[in-house]
CSV table of N, CA and C in Angstrom, one decimal:
chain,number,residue,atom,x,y,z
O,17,UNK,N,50.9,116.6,3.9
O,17,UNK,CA,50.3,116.5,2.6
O,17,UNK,C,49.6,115.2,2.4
O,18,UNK,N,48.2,115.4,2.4
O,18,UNK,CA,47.7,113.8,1.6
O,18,UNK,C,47.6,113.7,0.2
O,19,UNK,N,48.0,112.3,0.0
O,19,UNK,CA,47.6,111.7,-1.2
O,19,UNK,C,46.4,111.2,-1.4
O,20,UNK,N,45.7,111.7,-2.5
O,20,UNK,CA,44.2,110.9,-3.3
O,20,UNK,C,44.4,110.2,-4.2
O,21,UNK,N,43.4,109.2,-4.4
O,21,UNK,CA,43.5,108.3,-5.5
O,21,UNK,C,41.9,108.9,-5.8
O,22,UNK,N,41.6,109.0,-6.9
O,22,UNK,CA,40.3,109.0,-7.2
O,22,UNK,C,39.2,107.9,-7.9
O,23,UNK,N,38.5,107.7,-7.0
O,23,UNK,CA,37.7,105.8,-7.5
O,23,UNK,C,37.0,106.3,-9.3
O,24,UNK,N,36.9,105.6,-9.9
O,24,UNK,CA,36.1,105.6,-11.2
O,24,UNK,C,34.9,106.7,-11.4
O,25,UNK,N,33.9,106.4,-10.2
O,25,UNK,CA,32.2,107.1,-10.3
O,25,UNK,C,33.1,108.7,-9.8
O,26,UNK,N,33.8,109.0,-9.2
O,26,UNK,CA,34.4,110.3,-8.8
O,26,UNK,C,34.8,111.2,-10.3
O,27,UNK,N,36.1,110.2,-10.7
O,27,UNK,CA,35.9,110.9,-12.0
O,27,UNK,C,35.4,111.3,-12.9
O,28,UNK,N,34.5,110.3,-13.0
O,28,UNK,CA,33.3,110.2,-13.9
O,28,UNK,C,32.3,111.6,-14.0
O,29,UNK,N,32.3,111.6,-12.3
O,29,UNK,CA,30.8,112.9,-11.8
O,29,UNK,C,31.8,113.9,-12.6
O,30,UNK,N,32.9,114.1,-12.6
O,30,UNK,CA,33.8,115.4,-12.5
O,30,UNK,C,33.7,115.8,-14.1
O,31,UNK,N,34.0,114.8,-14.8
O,31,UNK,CA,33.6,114.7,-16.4
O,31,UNK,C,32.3,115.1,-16.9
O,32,UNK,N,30.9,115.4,-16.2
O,32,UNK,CA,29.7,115.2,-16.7
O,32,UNK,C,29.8,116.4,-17.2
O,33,UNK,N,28.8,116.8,-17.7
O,33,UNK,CA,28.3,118.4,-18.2
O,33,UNK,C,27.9,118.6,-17.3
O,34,UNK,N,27.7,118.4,-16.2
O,34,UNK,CA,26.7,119.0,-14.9
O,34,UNK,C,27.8,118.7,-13.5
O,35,UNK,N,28.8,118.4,-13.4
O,35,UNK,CA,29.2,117.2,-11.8
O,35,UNK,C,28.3,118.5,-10.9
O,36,UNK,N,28.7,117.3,-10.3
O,36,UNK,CA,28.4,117.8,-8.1
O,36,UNK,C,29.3,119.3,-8.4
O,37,UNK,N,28.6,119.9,-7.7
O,37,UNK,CA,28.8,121.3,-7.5
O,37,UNK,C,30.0,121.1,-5.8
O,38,UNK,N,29.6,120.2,-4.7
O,38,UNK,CA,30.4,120.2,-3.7
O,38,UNK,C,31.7,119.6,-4.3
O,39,UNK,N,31.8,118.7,-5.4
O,39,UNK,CA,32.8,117.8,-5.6
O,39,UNK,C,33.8,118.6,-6.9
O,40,UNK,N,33.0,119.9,-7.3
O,40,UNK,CA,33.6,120.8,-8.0
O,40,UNK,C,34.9,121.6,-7.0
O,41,UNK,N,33.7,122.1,-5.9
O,41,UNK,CA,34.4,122.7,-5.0
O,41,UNK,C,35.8,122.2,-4.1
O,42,UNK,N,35.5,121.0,-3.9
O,42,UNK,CA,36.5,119.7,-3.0
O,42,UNK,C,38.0,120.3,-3.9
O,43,UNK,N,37.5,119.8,-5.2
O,43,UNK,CA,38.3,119.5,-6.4
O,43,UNK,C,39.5,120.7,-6.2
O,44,UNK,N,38.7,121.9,-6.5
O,44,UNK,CA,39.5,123.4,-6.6
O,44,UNK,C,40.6,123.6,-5.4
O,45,UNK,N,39.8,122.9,-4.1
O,45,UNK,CA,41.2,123.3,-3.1
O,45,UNK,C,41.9,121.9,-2.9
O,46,UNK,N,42.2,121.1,-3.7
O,46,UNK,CA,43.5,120.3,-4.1
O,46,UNK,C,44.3,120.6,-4.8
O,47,UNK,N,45.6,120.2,-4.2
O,47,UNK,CA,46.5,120.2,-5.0
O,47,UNK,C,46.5,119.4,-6.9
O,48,UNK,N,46.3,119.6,-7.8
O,48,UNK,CA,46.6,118.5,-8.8
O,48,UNK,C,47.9,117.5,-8.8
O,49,UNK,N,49.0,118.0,-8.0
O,49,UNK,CA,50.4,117.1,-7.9
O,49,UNK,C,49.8,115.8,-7.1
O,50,UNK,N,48.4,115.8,-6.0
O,50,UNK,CA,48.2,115.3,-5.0
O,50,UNK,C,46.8,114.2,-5.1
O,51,UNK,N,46.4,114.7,-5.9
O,51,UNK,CA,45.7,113.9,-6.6
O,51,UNK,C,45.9,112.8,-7.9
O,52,UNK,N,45.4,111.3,-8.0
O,52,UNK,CA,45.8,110.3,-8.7
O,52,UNK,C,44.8,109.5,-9.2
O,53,UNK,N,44.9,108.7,-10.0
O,53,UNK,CA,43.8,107.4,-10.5
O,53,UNK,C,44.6,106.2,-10.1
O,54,UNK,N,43.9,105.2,-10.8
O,54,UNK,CA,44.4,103.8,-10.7
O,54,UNK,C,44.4,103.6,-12.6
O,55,UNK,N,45.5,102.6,-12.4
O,55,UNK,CA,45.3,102.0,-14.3
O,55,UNK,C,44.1,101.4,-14.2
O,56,UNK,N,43.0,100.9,-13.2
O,56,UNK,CA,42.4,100.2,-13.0
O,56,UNK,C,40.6,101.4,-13.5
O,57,UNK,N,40.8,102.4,-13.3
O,57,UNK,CA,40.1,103.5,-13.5
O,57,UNK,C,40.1,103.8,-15.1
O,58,UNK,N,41.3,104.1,-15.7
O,58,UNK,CA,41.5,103.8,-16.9
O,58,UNK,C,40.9,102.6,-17.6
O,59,UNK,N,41.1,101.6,-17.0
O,59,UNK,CA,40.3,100.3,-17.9
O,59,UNK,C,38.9,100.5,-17.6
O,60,UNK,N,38.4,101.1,-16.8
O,60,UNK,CA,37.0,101.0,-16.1
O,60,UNK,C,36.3,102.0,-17.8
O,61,UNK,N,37.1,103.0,-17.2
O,61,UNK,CA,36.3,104.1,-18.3
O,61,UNK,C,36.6,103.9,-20.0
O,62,UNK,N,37.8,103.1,-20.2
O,62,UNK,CA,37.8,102.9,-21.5
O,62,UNK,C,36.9,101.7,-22.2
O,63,UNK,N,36.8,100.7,-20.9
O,63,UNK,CA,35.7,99.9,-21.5
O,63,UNK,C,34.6,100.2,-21.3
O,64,UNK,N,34.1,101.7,-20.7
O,64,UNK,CA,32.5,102.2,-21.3
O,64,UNK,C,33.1,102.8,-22.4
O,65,UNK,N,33.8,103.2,-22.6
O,65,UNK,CA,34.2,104.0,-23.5
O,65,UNK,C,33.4,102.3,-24.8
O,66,UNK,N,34.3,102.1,-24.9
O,66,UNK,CA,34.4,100.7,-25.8
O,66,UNK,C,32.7,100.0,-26.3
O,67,UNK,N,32.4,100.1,-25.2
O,67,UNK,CA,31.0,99.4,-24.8
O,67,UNK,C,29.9,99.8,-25.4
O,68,UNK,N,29.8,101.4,-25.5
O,68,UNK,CA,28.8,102.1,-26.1
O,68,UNK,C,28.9,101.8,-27.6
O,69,UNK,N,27.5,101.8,-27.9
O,69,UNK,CA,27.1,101.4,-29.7
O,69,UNK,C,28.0,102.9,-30.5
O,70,UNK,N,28.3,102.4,-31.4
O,70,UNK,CA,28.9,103.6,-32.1
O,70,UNK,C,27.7,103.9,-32.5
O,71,UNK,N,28.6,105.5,-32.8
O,71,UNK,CA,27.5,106.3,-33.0
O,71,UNK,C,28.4,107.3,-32.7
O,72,UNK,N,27.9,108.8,-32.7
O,72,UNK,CA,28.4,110.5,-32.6
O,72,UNK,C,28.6,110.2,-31.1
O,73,UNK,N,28.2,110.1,-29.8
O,73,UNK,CA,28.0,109.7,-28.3
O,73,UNK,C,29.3,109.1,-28.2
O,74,UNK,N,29.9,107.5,-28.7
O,74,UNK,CA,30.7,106.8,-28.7
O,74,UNK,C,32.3,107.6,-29.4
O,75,UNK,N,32.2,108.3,-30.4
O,75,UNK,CA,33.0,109.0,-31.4
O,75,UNK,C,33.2,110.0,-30.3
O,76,UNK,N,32.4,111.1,-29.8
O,76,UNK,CA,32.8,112.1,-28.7
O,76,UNK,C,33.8,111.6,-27.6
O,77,UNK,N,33.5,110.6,-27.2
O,77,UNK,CA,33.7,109.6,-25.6
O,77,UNK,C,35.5,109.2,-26.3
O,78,UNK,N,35.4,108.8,-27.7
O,78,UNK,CA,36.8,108.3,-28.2
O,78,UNK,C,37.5,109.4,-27.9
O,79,UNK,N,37.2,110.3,-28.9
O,79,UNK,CA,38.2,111.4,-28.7
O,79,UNK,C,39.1,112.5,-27.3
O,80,UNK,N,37.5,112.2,-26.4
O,80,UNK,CA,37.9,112.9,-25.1
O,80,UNK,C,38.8,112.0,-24.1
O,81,UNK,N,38.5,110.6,-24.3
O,81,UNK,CA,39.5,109.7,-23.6
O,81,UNK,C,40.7,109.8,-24.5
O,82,UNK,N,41.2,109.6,-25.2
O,82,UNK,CA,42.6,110.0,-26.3
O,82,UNK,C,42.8,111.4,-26.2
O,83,UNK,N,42.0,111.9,-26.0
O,83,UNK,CA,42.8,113.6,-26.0
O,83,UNK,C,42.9,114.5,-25.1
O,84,UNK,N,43.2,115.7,-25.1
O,84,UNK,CA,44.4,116.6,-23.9
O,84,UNK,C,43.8,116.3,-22.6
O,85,UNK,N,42.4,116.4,-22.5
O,85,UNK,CA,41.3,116.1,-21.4
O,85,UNK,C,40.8,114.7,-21.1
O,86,UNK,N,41.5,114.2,-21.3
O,86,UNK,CA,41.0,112.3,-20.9
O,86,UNK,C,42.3,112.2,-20.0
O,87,UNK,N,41.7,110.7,-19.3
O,87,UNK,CA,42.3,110.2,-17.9
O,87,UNK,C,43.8,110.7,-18.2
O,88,UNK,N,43.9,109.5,-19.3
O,88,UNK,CA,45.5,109.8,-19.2
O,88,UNK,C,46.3,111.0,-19.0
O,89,UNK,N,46.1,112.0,-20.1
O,89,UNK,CA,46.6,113.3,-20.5
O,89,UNK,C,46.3,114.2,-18.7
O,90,UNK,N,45.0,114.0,-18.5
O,90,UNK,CA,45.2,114.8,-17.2
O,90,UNK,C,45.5,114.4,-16.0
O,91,UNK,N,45.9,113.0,-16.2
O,91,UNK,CA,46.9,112.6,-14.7
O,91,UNK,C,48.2,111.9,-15.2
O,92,UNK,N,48.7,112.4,-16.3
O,92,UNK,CA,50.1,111.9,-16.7
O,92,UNK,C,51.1,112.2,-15.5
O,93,UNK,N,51.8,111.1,-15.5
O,93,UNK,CA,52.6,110.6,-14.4
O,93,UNK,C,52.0,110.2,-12.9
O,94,UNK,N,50.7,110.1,-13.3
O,94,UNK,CA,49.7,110.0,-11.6
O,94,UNK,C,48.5,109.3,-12.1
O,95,UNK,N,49.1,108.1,-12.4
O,95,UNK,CA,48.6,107.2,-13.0
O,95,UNK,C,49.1,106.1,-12.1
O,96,UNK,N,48.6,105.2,-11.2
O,96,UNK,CA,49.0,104.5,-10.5
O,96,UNK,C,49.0,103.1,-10.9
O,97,UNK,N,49.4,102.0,-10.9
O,97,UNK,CA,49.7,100.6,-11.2
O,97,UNK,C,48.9,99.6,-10.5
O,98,UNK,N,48.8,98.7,-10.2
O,98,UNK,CA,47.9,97.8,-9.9
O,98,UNK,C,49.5,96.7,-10.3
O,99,UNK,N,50.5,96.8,-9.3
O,99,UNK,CA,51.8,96.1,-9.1
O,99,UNK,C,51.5,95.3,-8.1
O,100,UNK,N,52.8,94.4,-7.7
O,100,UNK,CA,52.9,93.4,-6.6
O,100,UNK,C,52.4,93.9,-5.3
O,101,UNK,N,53.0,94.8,-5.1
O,101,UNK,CA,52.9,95.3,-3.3
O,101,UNK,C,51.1,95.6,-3.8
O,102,UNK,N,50.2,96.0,-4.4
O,102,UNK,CA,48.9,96.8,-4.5
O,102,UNK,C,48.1,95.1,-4.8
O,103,UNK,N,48.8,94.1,-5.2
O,103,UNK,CA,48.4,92.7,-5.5
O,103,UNK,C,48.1,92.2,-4.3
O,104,UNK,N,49.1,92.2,-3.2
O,104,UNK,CA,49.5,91.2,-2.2
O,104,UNK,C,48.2,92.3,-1.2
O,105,UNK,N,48.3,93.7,-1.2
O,105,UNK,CA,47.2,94.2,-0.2
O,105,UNK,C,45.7,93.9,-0.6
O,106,UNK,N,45.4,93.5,-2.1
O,106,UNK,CA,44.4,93.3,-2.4
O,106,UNK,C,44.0,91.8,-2.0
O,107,UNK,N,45.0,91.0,-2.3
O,107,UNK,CA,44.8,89.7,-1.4
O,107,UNK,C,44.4,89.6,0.0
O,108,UNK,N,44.7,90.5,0.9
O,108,UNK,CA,44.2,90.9,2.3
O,108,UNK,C,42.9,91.5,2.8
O,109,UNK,N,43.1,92.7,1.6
O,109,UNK,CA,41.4,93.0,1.5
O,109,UNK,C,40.5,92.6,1.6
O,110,UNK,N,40.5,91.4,0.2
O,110,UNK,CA,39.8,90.5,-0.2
O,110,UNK,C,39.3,89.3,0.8
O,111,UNK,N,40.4,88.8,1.4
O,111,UNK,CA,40.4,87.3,2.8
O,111,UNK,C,39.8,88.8,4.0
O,112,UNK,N,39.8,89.7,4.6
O,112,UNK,CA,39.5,90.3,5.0
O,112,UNK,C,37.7,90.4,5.2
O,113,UNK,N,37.7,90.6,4.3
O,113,UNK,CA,35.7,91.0,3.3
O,113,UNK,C,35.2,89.5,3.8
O,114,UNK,N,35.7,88.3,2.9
O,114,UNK,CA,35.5,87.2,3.3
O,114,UNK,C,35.1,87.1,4.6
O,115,UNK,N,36.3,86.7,5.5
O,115,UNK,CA,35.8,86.7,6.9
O,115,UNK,C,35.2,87.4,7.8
O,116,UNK,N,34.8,88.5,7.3
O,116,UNK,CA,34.1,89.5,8.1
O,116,UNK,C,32.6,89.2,7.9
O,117,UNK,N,32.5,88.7,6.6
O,117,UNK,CA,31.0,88.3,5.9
O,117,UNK,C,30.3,89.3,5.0
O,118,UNK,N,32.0,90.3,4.8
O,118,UNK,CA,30.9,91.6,4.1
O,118,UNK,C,31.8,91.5,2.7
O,119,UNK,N,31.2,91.0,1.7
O,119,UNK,CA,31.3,90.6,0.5
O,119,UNK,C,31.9,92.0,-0.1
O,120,UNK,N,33.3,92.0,-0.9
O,120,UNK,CA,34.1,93.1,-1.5
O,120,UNK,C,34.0,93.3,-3.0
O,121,UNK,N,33.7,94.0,-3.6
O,121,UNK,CA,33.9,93.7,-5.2
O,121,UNK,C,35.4,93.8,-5.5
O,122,UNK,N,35.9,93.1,-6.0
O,122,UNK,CA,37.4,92.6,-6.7
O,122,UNK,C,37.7,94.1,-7.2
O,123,UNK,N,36.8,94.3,-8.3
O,123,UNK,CA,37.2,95.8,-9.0
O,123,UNK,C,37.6,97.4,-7.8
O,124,UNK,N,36.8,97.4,-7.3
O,124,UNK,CA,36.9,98.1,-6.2
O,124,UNK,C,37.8,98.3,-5.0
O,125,UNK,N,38.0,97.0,-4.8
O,125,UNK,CA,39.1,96.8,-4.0
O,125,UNK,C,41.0,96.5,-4.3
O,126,UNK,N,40.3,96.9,-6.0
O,126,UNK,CA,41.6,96.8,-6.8
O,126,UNK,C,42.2,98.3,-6.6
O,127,UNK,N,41.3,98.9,-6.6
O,127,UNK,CA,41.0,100.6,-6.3
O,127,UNK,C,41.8,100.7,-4.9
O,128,UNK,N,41.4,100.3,-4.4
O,128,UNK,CA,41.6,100.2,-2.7
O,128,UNK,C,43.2,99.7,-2.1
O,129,UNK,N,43.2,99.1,-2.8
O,129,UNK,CA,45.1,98.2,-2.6
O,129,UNK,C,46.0,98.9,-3.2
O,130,UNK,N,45.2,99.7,-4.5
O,130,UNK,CA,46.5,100.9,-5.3
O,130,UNK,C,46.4,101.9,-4.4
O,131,UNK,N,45.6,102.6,-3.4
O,131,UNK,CA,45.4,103.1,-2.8
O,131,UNK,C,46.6,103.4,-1.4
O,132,UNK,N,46.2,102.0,-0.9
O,132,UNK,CA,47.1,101.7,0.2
O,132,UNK,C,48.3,101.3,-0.2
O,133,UNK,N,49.0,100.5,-1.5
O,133,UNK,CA,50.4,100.9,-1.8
O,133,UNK,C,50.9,101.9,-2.2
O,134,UNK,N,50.0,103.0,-2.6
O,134,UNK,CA,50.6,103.8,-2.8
O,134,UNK,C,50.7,105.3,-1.6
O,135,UNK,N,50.0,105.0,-0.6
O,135,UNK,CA,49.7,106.1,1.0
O,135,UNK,C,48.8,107.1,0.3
O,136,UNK,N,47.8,106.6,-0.2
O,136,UNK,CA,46.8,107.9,-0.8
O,136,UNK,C,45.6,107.7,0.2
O,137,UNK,N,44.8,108.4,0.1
O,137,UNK,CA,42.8,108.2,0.9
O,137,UNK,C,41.9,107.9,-0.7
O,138,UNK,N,41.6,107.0,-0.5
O,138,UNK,CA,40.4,106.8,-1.8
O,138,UNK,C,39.6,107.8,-1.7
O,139,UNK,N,38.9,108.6,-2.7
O,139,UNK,CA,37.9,109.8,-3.2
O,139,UNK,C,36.6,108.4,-4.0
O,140,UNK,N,35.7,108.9,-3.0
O,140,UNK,CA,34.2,108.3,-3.9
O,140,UNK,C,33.2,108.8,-3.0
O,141,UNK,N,32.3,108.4,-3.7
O,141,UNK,CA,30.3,108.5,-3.4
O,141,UNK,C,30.5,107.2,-3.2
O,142,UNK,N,31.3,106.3,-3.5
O,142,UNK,CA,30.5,104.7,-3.3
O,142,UNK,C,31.1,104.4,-2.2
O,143,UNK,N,30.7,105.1,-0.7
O,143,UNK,CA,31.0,104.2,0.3
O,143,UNK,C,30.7,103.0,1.1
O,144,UNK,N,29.7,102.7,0.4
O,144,UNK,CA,29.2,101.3,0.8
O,144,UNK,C,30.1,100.2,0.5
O,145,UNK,N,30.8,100.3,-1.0
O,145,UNK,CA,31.8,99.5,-1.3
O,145,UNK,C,33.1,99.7,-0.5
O,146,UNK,N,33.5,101.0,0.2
O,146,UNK,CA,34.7,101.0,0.3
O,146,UNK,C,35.0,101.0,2.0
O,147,UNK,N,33.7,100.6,2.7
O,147,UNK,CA,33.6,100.7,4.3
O,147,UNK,C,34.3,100.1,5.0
O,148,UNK,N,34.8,100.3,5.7
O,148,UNK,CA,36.1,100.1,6.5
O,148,UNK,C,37.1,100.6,6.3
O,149,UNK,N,37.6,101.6,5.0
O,149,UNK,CA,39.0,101.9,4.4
O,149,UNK,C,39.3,103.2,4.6
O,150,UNK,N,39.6,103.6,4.2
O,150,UNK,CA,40.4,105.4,4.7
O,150,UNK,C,40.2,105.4,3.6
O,151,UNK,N,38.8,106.6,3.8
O,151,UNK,CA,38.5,107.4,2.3
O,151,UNK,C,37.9,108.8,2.5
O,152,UNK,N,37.2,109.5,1.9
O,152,UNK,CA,36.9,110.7,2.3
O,152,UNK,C,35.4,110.8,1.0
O,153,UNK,N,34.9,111.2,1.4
O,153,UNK,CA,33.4,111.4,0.1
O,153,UNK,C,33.2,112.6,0.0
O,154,UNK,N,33.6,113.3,-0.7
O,154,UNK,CA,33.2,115.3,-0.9
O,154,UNK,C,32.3,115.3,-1.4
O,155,UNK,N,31.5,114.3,-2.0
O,155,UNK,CA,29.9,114.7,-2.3
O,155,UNK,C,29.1,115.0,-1.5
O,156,UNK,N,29.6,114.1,0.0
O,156,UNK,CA,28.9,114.3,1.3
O,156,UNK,C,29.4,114.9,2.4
O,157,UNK,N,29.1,114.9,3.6
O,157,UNK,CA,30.5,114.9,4.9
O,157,UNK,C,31.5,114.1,4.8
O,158,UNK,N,32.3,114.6,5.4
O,158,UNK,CA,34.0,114.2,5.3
O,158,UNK,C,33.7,112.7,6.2
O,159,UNK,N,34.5,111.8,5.8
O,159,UNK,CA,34.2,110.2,6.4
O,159,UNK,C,35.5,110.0,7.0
């Protein structure tokens, strides 16, 4: 059985009025027990949530993030932490990126350490950010 964490832009596509049609499909043959976020995902999307000018757009976005269909409600209990052990791998990551010369975004790789403390494969389109790591991209071929 693998475990998924799903990066931010993943969820995001999955929420549109339109997602990826392959990443619909991906979606259907997982388990939901097996799939996960990060709290880090949560803060990603609540501060667009936050960010947008109010307005009807902003007021929709409220509700759907607080209610049955937002992060929380649909990954309650699979909601992953950004704890010590996912701290200390991020520290690695991070000295990692450094010396290799290939510059990591912090946020991302916050993604990436909840990932690896927890034995999941990161789920994204953004593999440029996440290159070198055990992930999978269903928008594209399998990586």
């Amino acid at each position: 059985m693998t475990r998924y964490l799903l990066d931010t832009h993943i969820l995001s596509n999955v929420t549109k009025t339109t997602p990826s049609a392959a990443l619909v499909d991906w979606m259907a043959e997982q388990v939901d027990d097996d799939l996960f976020i990060s709290s880090m995902t949560v803060a990603e999307i609540r501060r667009g949530v936050l960010e947008k000018p109010s307005g009807r757009k902003r007021t929709q976005l409220e509700h759907w993030f607080s209610g049955p269909e937002g992060p929380q409600a649909l990954f309650a209990n699979r909601v992953l932490p950004f704890d010590e052990k996912a701290g200390l791998i991020w520290a690695r990551l991070m000295a990692e990126g450094t010396s290799s010369g290939r510059v990591r975004s912090a946020l991302d790789m916050i993604i990436a350490a909840v990932a690896e403390a927890n034995d999941c494969v990161v789920v994204t389109d953004n593999v440029k950010h996440f290159a070198a790591l055990k992930l999978v991209n269903p928008l594209r071929a399998t990586i």
